[in-house]
Coordinates of C-alpha atoms and ligand atoms in Angstrom, one line a residue:
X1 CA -4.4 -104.0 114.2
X2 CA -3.3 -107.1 116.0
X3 CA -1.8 -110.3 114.2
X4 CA -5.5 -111.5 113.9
X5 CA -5.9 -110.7 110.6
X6 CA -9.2 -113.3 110.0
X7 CA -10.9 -115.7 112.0
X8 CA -10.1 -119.2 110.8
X9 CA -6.5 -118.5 109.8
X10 CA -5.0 -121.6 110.9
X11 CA -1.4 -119.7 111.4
X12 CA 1.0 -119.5 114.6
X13 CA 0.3 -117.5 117.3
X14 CA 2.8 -116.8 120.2
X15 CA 1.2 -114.5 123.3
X16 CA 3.2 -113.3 126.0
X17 CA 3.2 -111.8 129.4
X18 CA 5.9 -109.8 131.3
X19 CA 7.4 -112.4 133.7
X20 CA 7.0 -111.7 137.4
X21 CA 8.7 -110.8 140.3
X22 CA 8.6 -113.2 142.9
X23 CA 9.0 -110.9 145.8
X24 CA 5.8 -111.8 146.9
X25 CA 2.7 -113.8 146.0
X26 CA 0.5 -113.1 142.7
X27 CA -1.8 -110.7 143.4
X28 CA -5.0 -109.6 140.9
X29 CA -3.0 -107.2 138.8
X30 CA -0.3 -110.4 137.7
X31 CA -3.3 -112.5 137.6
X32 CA -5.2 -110.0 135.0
X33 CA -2.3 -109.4 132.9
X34 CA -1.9 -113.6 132.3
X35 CA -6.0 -114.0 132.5
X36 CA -5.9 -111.0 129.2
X37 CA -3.6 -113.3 127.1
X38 CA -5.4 -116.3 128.2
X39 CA -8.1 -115.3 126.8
X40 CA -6.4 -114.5 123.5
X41 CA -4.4 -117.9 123.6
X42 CA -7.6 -119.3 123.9
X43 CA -9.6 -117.3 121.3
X44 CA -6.5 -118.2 118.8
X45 CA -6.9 -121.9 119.6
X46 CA -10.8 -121.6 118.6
X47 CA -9.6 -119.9 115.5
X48 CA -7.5 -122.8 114.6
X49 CA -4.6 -121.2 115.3
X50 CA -1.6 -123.1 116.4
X51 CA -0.6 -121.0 120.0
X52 CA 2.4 -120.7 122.0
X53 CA 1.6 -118.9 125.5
X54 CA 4.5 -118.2 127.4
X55 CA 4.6 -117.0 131.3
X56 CA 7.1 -117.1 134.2
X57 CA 9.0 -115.5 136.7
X58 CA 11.5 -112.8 137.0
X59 CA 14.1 -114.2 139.1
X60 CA 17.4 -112.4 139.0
X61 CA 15.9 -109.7 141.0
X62 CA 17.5 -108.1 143.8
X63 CA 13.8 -107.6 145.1
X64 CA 13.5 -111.2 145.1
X65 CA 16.5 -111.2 147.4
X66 CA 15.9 -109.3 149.5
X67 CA 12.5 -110.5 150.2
X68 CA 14.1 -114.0 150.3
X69 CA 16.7 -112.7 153.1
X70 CA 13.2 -111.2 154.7
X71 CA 12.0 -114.7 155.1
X72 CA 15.0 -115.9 156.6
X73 CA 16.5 -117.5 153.0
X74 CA 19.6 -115.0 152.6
X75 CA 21.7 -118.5 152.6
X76 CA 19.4 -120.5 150.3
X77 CA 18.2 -118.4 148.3
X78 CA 17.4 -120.7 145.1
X79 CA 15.1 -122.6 147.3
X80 CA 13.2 -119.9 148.3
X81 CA 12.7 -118.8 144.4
X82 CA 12.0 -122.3 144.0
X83 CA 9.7 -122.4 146.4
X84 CA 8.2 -118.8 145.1
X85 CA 8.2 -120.2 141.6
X86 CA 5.5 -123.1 142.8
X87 CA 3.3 -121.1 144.5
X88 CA 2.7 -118.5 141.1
X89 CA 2.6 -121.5 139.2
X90 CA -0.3 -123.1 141.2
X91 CA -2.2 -119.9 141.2
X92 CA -1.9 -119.7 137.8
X93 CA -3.1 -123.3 137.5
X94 CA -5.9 -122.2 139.7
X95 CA -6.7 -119.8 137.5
X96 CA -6.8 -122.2 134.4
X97 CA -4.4 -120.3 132.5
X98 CA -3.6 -122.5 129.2
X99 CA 0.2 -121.2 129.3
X100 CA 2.5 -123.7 127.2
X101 CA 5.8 -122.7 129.1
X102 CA 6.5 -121.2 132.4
X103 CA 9.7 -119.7 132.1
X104 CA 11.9 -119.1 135.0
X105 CA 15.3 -116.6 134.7
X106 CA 17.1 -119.1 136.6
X107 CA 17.3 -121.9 134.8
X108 CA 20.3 -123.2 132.9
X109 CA 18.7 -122.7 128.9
X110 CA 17.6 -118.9 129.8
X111 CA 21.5 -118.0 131.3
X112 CA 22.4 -119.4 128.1
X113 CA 20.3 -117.7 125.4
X114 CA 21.4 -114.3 127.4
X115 CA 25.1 -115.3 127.1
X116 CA 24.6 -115.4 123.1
X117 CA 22.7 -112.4 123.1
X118 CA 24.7 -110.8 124.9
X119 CA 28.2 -112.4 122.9
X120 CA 25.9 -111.1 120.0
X121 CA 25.4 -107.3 120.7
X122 CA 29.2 -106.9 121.8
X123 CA 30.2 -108.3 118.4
X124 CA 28.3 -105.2 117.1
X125 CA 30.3 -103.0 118.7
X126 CA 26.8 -102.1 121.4
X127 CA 28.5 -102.5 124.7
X128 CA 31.2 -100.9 126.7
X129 CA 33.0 -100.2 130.1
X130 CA 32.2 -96.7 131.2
X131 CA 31.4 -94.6 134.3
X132 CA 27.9 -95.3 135.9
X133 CA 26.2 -92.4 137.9
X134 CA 22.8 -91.8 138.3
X135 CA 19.9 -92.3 139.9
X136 CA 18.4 -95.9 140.9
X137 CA 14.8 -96.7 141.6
X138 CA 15.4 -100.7 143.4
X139 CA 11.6 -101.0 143.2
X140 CA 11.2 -100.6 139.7
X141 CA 14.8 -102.3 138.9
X142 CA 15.6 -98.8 136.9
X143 CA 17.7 -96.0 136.2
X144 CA 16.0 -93.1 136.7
X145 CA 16.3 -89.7 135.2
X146 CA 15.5 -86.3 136.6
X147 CA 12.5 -86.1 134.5
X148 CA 11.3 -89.4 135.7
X149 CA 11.2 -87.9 139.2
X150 CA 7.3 -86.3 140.9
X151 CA 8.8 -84.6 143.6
X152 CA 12.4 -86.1 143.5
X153 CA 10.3 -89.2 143.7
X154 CA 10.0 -92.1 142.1
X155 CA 6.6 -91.9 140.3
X156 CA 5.4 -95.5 141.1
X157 CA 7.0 -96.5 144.6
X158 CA 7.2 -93.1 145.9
X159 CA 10.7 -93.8 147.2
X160 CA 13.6 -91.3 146.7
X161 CA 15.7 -93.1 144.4
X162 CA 19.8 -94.2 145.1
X163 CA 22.7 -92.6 143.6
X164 CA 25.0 -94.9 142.0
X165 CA 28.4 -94.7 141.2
X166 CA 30.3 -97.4 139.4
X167 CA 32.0 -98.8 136.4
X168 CA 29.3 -100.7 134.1
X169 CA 28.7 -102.1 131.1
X170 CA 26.6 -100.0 129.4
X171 CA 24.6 -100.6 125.9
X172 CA 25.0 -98.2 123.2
X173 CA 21.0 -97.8 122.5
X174 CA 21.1 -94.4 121.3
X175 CA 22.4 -95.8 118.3
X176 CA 19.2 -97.6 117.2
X177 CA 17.4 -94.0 118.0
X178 CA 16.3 -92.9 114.3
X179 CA 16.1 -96.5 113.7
X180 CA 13.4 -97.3 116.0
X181 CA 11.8 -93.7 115.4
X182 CA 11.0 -95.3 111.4
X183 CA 9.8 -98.7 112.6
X184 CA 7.2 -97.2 114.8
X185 CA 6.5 -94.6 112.0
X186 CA 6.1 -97.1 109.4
X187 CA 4.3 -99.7 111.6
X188 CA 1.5 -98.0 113.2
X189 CA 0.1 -100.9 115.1
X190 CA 3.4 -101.6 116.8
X191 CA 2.5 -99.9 120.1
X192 CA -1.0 -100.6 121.1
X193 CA -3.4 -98.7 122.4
X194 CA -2.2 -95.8 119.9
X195 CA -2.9 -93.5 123.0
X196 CA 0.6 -95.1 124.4
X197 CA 2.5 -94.2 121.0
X198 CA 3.6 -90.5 121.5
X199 CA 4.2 -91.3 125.1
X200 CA 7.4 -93.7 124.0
X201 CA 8.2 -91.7 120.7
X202 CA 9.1 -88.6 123.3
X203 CA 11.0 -90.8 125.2
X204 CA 13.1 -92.0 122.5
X205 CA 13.4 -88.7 121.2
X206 CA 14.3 -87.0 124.3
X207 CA 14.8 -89.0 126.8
X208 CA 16.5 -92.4 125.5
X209 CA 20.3 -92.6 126.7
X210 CA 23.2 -95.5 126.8
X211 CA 21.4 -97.7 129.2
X212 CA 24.3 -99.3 132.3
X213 CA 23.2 -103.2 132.0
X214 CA 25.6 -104.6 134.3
X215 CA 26.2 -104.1 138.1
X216 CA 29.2 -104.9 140.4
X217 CA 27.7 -104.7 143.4
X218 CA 25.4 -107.7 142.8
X219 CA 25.6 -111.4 144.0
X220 CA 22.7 -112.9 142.1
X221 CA 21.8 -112.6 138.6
X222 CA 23.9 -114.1 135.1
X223 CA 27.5 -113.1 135.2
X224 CA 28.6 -110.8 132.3
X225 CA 30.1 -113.3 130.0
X226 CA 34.2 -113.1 130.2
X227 CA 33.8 -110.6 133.1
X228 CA 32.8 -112.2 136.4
X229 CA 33.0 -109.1 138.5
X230 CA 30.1 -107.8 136.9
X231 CA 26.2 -109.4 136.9
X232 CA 24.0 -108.7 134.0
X233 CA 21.4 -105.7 134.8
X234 CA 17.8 -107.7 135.8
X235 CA 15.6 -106.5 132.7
X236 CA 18.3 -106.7 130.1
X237 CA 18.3 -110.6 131.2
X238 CA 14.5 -110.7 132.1
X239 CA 13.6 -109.1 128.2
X240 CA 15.1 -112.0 126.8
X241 CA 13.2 -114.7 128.2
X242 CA 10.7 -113.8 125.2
X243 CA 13.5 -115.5 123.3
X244 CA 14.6 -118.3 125.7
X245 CA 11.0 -119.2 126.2
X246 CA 10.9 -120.4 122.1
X247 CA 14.5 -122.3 122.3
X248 CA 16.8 -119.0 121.2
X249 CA 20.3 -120.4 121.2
X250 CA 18.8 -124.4 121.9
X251 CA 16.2 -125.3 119.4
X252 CA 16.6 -122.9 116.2
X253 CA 13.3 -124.4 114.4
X254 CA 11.5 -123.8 117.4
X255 CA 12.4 -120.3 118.0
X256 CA 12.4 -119.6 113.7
X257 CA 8.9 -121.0 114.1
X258 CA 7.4 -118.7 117.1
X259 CA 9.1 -115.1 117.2
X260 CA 7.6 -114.0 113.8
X261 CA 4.4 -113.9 115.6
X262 CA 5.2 -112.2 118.4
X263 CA 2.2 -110.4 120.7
X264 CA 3.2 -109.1 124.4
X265 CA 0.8 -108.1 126.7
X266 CA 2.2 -105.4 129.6
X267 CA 1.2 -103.5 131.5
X268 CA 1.5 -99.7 131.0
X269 CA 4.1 -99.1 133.7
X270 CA 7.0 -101.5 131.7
X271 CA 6.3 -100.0 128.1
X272 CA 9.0 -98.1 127.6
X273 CA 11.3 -101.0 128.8
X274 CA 9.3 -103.6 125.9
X275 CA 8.7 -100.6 123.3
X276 CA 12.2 -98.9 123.4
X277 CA 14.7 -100.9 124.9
X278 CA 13.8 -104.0 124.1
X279 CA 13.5 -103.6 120.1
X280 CA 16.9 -101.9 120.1
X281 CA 18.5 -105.0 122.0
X282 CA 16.3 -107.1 119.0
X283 CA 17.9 -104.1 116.3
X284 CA 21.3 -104.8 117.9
X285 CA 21.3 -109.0 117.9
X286 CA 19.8 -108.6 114.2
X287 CA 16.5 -110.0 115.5
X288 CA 13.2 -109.1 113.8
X289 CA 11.1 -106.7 116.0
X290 CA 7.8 -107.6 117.7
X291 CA 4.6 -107.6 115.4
X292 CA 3.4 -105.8 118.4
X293 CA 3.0 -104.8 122.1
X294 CA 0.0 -103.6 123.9
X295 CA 0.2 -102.0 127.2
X296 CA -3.2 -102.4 129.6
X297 CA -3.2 -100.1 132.4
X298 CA -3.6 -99.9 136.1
X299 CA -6.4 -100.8 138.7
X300 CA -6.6 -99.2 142.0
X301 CA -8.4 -101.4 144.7
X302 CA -11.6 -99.3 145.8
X303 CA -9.9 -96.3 144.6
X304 CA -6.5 -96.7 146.5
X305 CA -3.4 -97.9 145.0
X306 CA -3.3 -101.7 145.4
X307 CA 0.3 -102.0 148.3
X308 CA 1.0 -104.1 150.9
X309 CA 1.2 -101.1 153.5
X310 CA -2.8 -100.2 152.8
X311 CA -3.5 -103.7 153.4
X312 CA -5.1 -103.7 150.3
X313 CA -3.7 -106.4 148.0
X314 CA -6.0 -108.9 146.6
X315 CA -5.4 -112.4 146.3
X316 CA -6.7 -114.1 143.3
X317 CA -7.2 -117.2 144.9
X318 CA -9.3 -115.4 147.8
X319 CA -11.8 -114.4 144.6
X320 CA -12.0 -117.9 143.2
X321 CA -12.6 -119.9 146.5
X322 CA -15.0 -117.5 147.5
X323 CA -17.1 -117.9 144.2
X324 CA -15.4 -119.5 140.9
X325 CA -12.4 -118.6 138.5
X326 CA -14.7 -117.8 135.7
X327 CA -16.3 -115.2 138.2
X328 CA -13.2 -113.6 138.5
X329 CA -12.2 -113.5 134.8
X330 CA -15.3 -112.3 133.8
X331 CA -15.4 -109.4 136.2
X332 CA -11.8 -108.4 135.7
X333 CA -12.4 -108.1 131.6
X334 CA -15.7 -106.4 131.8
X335 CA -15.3 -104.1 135.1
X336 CA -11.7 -102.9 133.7
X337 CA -11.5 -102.0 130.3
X338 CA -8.4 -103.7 128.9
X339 CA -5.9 -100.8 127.4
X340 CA -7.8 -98.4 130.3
X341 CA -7.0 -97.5 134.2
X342 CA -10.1 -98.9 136.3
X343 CA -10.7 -100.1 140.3
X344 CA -11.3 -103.3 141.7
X345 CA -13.6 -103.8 144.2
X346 CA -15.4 -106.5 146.0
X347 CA -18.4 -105.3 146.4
X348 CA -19.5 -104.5 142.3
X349 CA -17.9 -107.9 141.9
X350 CA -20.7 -109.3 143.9
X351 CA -23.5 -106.8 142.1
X352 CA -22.3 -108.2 138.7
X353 CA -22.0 -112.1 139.9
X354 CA -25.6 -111.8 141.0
X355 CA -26.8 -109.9 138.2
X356 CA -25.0 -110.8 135.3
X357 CA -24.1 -114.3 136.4
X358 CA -26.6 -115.7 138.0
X359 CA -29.8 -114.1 137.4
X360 CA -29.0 -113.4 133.7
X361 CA -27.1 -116.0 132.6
X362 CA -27.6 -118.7 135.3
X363 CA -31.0 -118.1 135.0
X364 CA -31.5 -118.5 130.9
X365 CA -29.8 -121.7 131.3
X366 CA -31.6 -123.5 133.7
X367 CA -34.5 -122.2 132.8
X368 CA -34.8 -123.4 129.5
X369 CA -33.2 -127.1 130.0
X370 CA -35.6 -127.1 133.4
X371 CA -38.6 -126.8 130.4
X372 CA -37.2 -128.6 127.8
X373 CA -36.8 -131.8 130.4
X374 CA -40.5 -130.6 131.9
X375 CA -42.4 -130.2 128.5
X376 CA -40.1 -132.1 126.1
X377 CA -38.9 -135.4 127.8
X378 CA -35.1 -133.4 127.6
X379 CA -35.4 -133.9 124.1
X380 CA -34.0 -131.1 121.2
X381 CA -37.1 -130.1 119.1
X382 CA -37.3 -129.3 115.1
X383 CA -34.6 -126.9 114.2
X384 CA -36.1 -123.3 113.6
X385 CA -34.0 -120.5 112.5
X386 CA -33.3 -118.0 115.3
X387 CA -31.3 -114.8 116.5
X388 CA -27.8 -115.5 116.5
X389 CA -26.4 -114.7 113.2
X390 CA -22.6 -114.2 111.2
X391 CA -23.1 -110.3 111.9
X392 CA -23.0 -111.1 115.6
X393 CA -19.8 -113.4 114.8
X394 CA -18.6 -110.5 113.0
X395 CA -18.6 -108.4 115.4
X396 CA -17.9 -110.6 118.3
X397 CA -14.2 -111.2 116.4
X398 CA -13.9 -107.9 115.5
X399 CA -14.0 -106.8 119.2
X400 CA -11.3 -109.1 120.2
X401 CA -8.9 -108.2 117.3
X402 CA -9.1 -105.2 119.0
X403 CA -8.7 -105.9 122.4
X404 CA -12.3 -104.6 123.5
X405 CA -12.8 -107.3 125.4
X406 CA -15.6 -105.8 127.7
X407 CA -17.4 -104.7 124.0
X408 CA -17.4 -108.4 123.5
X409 CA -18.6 -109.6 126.8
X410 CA -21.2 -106.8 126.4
X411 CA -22.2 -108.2 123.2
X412 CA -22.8 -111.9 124.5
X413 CA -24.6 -110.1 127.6
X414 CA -27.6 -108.4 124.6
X415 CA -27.7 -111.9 123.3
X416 CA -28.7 -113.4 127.4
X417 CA -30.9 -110.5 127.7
X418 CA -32.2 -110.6 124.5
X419 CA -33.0 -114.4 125.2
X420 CA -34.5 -113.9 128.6
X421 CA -36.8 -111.2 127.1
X422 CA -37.9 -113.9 124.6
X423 CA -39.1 -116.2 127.6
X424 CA -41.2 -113.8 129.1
X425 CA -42.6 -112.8 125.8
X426 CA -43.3 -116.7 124.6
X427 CA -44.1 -117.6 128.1
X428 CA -43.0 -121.7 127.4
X429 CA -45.3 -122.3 130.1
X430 CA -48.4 -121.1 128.6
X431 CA -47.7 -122.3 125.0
X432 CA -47.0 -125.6 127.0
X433 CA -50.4 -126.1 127.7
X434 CA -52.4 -124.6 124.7
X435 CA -49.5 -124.8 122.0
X436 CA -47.4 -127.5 121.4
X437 CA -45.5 -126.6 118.4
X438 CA -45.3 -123.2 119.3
X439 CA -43.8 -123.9 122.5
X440 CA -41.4 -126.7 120.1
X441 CA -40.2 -123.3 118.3
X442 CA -39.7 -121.4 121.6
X443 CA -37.4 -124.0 123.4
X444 CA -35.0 -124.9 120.0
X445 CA -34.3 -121.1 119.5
X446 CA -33.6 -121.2 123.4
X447 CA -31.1 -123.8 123.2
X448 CA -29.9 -122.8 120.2
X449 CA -28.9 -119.3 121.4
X450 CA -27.2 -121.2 124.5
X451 CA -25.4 -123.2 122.6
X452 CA -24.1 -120.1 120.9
X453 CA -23.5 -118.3 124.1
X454 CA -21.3 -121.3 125.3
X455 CA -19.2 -120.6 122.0
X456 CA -18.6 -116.8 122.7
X457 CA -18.0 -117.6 126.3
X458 CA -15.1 -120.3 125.5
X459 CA -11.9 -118.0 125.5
X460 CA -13.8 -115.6 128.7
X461 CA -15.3 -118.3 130.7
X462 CA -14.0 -121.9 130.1
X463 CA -15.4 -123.6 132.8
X464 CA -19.1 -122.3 132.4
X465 CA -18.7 -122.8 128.7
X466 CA -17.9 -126.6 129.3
X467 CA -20.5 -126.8 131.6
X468 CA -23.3 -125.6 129.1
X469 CA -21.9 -128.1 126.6
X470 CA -22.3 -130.8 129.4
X471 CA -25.8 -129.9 129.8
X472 CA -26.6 -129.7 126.3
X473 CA -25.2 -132.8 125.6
X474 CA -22.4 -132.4 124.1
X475 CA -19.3 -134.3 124.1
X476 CA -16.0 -132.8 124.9
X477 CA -14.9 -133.7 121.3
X478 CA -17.4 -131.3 119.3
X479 CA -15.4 -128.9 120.6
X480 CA -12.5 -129.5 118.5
X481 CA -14.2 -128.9 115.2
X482 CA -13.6 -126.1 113.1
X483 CA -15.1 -122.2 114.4
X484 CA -17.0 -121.7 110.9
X485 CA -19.2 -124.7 111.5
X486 CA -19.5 -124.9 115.3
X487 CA -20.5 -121.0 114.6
X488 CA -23.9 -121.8 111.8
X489 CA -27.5 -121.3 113.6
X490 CA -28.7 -124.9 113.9
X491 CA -25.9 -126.8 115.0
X492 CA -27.8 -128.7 117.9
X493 CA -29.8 -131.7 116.4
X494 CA -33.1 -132.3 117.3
X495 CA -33.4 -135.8 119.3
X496 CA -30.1 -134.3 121.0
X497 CA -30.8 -135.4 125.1
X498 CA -30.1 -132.5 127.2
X499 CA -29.8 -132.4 131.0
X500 CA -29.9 -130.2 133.5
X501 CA -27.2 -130.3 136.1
X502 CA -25.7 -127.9 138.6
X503 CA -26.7 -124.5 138.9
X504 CA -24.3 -122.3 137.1
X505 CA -23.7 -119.8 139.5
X506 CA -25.5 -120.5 142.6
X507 CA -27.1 -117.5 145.2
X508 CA -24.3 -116.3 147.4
Ligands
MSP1 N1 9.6 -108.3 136.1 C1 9.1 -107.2 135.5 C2 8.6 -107.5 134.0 C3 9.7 -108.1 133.2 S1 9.1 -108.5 131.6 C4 10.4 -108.9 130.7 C5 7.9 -106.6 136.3 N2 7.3 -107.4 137.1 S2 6.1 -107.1 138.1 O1 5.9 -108.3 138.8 O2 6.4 -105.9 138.8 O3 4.8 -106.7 137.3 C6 4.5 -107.0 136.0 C7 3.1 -106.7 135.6 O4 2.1 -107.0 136.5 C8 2.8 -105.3 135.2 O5 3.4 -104.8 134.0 C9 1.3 -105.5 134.9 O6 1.2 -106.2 133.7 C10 0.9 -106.3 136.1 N3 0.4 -105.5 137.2 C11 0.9 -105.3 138.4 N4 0.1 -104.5 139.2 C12 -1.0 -104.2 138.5 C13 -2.2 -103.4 138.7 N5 -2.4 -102.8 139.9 N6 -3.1 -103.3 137.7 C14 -2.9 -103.9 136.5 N7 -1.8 -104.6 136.2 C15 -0.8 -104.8 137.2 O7 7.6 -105.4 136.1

């Protein structure tokens, strides 16, 4: 179970995502991960829930420098992050992700929460100066070990990976081993979906060694504290940002208040980095370990691997220029089941957009305002009890808690079709001309139900949701009352003036 424990539970929540590499620009699969916990920082806020979403960028990469040296930036290479760091941010702004800090590696509060981490574990006795060889996968910013390898491969990037050889510092993880083996025992919701769980409990039992988390060779990255000849490894530094982001080591009452609540979205290729070795760097500072982490999994583009040498790689501002953001956030949670592999592609995008979207629920809602200004003046009839009820609520929430987002989409899509069958049964236009208050009934339950549908839509689809309220007449204020009211059947009031503007989702 996730930290939602009830709707309306007023209490912190802090969402995060895996910060990026900034080797290149976003592409879908960084824009899914951050849409996911979107959604969730927004469903929290409609809870009442006080949210903390944190982002940002992974920048002590050697990916990133080398893809900065590509670009001609070997010499400046902070402006080139810099300039990196802008263009995810806009995207994400693009994209109307709600996130309340971008973190970026490189700035001066991160470098200093990792010195005090890092002061922290050493004071335990969990790092020393040993020997480093093995095998090194650059792409994935990992050590590899034999039985990582497909082929003498590296799984993911299909490269052969480099031997190293050199002195390190290394982190005694192994020592947290039987530790970390109990906490996932006795905390069954730690690692989400529970399919992931055996996965990382073999690799702690067989697999987990003394992880190297400093390099010599390096000219970018934190410096080891009292050893400048050394950088700290990339994800020993990147892990911590969950800390940093909150004020670890800068603002104790901020971080005190966040990290108890702790929920990080990955996806499935980083878990054993945020479900092993990050919880025994926590075990080691004497940190409290996550509430939980929940690992998504892959999408292939059109059943290929998404990679810049396939030509493949979709740009999520491509998707939202071409039709809306909403468009792409609803396609991306319903086409790909969240905690599941699935494919992109552009072409059942378009089926759904002109299916779902705009004949379904495009259609219901200008439909029914079309009639209630044609028949009604614009005006909100009598209220009349109709077919939205708590169970539906119920249900709704209880989808969420558990990450089925599609199962919640789904839902809200019975509710449009449901609503659409109801207009062809009642046929308005009909009862407009020989029944009055018949066709009075007809039209509140209509408007009620899209009213309703707006509610359910607010974490998935912000923009469209606003856009109903607009229409219904709304101001942007109702939406900050509390979820248990906004949620009854019958909150429109009749005399309400609705009015019907834009087409939601236009023919393409
Ligand atoms: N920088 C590390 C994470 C450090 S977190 C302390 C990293 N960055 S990454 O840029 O390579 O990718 C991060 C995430 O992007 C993945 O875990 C996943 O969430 C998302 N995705 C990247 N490609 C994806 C797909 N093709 N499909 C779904 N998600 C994808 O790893």
């Amino acid at each position: 179970m996730s930290n939602i424990q009830s709707p309306m539970s007023n209490r912190n929540f802090y969402i995060t995502t895996p910060i990026y590499y900034i080797n290149a620009k976003p592409h879908v699969g960084s824009a899914y991960t951050t849409i996911a916990a979107d959604v969730l920082a927004r469903y929290h806020r409609l809870l009442g829930d006080e949210v903390f979403f944190l982002t940002g960028t992974d920048e002590n990469s050697q990916k990133n420098i080398e893809a900065a040296q590509k670009a001609g930036k070997g010499d400046c290479i902070q402006t080139y992050l810099d300039e990196m760091a802008d263009i995810w941010q806009n995207t994400f702004k693009q994209l109307d992700i709600t996130y309340t800090r971008f973190i970026r590696t490189t700035e001066a509060d991160h470098h200093k929460a990792v010195e005090i981490f890092w002061k922290r574990v050493q004071e335990k006795g969990d790092i020393y100066l040993a020997d480093y060889e093995g095998l090194y996968c650059p792409s994935c910013e990992a050590f590899l070990t034999p039985s990582d390898l497909e082929n003498g491969l590296c799984p993911y990037h299909k490269k052969e990976p480099q031997k190293l050889i050199e002195k390190n510092y290394f982190f005694r993880a192994t020592k947290y081993r039987d530790e970390l083996l109990e906490y996932i025992e006795q905390h069954p919701d730690f690692i989400q979906p529970i399919s992931r769980k055996n996965e990382v409990i073999n690799y702690i039992k067989d697999f987990m060694v003394d992880i190297s988390i400093s390099r010599s060779t390096l000219e970018w990255g934190i410096p080891v504290p009292g050893d400048s000849t050394q950088r700290i490894y990339v994800w020993f530094d990147a892990l911590i940002n969950y800390l940093s982001g909150i004020g670890f080591g800068k603002d104790d009452a901020n971080f005190e208040k966040w990290w108890g609540s702790v929920q990080h979205l990955v996806g499935k290729d980083i878990i054993k980095f945020h479900c092993a070795l990050w919880p025994a760097m926590l075990l080691s500072a004497g940190l409290p370990l996550p509430q939980q982490v929940f690992a998504h999994g892959f999408f292939t583009v059109n059943g290929e691997k998404m990679s810049k040498s396939l030509d493949n790689v979709i740009d999520p501002n491509s998707i939202v220029e071409m039709y809306n953001n909403d468009t792409l956030r609803f396609f991306l949670l319903t086409e790909i089941h969240f905690g599941e592999d699935g494919d992109f592609s552009e072409e059942r995008l378009k089926g759904r957009y002109e299916k779902a979207l705009a004949n379904e629920l495009g259609n219901l809602v200008s439909r029914t305002l079309a009639m209630t200004e044609n028949y009604l003046s614009g005006l909100v009839p009598e209220k009349i009890d109709g077919f939205v009820n708590q169970n539906n609520w119920q249900t709704y929430h209880n989808y969420i808690k558990h990450f089925s987002f599609h199962e919640a989409l789904d839902l809200v899509w019975e509710i449009i079709r449901k609503a659409n069958q109801f207009v062809e049964e009642q046929k308005p236009w009909v009862q407009a001309k020989e029944d009055k208050e018949a066709l009075k009934k007809t039209l509140y339950i209509l408007l009620e139900t899209i009213r309703h549908i707006g509610l359910f839509l607010i974490p998935f689809m912000p923009n469209t949701s606003l856009k109903i309220f607009d229409q219904l007449g709304f101001e942007s204020s109702y939406l900050s009352k509390p979820l248990d009211e906004l949620s009854r059947w019958g909150g429109l009031e009749p005399g309400q003036k609705v009015i019907k503007k834009e087409i939601l989702f236009p023919k393409k």
